[in-house]
Tab-separated table of C-alpha atoms and ligand atoms in Angstrom:
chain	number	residue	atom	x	y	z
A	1	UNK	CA	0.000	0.000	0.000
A	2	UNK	CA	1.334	3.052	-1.067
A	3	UNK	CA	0.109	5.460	1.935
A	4	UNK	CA	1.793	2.626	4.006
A	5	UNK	CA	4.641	4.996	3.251
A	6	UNK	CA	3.508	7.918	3.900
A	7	UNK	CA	2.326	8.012	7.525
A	8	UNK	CA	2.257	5.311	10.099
A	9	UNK	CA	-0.005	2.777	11.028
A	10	UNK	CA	-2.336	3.400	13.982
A	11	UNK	CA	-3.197	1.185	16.951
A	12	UNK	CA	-6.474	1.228	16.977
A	13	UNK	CA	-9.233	3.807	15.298
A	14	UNK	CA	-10.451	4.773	12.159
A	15	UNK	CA	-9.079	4.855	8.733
A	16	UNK	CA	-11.199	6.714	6.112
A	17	UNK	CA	-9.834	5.957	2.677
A	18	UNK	CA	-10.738	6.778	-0.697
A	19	UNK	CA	-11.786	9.862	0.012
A	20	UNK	CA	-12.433	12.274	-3.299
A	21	UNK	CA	-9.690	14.629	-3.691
A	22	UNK	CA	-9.992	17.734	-1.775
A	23	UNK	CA	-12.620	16.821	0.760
A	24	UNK	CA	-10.700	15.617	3.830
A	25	UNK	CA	-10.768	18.579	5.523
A	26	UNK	CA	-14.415	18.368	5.216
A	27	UNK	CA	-14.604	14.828	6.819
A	28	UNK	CA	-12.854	16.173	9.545
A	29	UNK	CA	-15.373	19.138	10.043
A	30	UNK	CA	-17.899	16.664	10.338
A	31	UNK	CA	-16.558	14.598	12.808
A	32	UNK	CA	-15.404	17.943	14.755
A	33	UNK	CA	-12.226	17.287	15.078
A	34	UNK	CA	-9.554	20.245	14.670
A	35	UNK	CA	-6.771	18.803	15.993
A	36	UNK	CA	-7.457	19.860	19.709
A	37	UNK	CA	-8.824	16.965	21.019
A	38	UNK	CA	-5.362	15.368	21.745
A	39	UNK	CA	-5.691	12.307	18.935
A	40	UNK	CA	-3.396	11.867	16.687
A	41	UNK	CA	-5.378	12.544	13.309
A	42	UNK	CA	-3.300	11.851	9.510
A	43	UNK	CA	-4.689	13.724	7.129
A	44	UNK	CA	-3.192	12.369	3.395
A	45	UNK	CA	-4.391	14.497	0.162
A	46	UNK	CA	-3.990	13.535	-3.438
A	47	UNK	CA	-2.589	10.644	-3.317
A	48	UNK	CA	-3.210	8.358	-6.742
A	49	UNK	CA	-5.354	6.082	-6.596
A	50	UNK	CA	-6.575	3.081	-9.282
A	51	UNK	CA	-10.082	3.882	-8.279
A	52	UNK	CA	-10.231	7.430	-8.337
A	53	UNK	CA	-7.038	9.235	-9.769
A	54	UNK	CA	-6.209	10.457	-6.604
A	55	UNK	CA	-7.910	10.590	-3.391
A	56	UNK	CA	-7.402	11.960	0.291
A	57	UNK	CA	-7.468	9.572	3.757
A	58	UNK	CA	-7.998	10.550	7.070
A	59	UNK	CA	-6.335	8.546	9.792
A	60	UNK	CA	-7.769	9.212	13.265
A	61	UNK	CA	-6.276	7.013	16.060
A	62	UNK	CA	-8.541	6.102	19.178
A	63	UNK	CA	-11.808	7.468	17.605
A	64	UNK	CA	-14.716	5.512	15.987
A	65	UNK	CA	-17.332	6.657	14.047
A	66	UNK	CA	-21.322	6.917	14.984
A	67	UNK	CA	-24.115	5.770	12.529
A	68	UNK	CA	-24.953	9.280	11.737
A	69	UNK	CA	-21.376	10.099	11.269
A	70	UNK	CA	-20.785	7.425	8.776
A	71	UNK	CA	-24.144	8.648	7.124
A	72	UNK	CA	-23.010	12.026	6.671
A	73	UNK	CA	-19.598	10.979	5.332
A	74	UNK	CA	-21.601	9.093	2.930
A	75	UNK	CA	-22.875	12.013	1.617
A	76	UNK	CA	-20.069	14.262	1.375
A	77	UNK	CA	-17.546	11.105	-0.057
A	78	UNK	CA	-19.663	8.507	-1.300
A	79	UNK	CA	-16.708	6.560	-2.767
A	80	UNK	CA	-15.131	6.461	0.665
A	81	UNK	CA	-14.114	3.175	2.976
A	82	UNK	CA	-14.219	2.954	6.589
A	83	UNK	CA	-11.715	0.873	8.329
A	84	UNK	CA	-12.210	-0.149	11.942
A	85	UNK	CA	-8.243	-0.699	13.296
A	86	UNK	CA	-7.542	-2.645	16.192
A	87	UNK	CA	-3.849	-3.916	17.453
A	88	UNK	CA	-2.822	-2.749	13.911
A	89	UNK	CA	-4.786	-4.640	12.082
A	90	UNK	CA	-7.876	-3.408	9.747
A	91	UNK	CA	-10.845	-5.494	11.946
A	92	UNK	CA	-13.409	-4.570	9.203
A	93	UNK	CA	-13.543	-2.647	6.311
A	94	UNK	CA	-16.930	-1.708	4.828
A	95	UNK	CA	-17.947	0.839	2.112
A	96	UNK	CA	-20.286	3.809	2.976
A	97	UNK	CA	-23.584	4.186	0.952
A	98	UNK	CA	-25.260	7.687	0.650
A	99	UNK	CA	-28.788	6.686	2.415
A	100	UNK	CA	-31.629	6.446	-0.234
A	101	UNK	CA	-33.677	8.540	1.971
A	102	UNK	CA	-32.377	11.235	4.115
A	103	UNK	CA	-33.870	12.854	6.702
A	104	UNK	CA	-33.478	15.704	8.812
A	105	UNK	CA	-30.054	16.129	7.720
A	106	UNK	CA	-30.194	18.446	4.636
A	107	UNK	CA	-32.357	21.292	4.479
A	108	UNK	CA	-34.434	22.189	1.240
A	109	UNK	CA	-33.171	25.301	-0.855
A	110	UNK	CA	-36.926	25.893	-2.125
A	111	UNK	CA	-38.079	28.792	0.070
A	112	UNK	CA	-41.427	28.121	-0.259
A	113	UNK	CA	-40.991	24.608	0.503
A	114	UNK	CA	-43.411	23.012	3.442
A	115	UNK	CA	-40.219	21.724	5.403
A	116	UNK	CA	-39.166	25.689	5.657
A	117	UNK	CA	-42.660	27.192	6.372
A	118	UNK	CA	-42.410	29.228	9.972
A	119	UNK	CA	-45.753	27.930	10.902
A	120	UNK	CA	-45.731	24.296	10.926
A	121	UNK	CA	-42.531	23.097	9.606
A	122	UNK	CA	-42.325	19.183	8.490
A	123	UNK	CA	-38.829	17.223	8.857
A	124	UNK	CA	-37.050	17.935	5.651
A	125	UNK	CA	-36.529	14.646	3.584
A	126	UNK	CA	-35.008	13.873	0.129
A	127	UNK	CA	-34.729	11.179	-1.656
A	128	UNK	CA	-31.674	9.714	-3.759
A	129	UNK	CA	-31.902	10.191	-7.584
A	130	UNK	CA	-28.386	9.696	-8.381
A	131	UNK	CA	-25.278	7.856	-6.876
A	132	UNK	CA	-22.357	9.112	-9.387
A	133	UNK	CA	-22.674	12.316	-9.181
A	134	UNK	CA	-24.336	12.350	-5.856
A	135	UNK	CA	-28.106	13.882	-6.455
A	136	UNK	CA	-31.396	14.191	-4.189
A	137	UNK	CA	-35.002	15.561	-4.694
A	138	UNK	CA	-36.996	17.147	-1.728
A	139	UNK	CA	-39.785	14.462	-1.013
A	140	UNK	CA	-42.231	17.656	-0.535
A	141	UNK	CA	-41.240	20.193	-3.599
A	142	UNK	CA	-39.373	18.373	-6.291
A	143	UNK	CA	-36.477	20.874	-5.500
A	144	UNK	CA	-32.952	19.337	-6.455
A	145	UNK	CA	-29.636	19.110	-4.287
A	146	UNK	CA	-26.660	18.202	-5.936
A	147	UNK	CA	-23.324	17.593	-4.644
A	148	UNK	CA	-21.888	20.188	-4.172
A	149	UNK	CA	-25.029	21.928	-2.529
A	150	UNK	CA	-24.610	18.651	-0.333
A	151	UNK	CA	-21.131	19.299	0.834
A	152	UNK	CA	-21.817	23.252	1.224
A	153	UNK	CA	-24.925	22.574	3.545
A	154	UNK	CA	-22.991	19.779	5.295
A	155	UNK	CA	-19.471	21.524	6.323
A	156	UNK	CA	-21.083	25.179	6.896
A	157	UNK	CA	-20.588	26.697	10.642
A	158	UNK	CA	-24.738	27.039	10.491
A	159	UNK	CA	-25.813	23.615	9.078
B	201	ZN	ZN1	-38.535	21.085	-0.697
């Protein structure tokens, strides 16, 4: 592995791999970690990759990841892969998959929409239209999100 070179392995946590290029930092945002916390975090960007060209992976050591963490991820990196570490060794590896339905998470850009009415808002929901790129439709309004909206919505200091 070439990233085997690059930075150490880790004990035991969380390796996030095949990450799309440029997006690591925003993994991190949305597991809140700034470096602070005292873990030792590796963040890799651009390097190549068969899959993808090149891709970024975030190494986090003594941290594992909640459903609605891995959800999110999903969202912003749907080609990503989640590797549990323990005693060095990768103890699982799965693949995240953006939810076909997503609730709550994402709000809808329609301003007339029902989920953003003052009066008697409903739990925004959208459903998956496309995997590759990454698109959803408001349940309610038809109203479109696509990627990039996603990631926008997902990383900002008010989402
Ligand atoms: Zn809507």
């Amino acid at each position: 592995m070439e990233e085997g070179l690059l930075v150490r392995k880790i004990r035991e946590g969380t390796v996030i791999d095949h990450i799309p290029a440029g997006r690591a930092l925003n993994v991190l945002k949305i597991l809140g970690l700034t470096g602070r916390e005292g873990l030792t975090i590796a963040v890799v960007m651009n390097v190549p990759s068969r899959k993808l060209g090149v891709k970024d992976i975030v190494k986090v050591e003594k941290r594992f990841l909640e459903p609605s963490e891995v959800d999110k991820i999903a969202l912003i990196a749907p080609s990503a892969t989640i590797n549990i570490i323990r005693d060095f060794q990768v103890a699982s590896k799965r693949r995240v998959e953006p939810p076909a339905v997503v609730t709550g998470i994402l709000r809808c850009p329609n301003p007339n929409c029902v989920t953003n009415s003052e009066r008697e808002p409903v739990t925004p929901r959208f459903v998956r239209v496309s995997l590759s790129p990454l698109k959803l439709k408001c349940a309610y309004c038809e109203e479109t999100l696509s990627e990039a909206e996603i990631v926008d919505q997902l990383v900002s200091p008010y989402g």
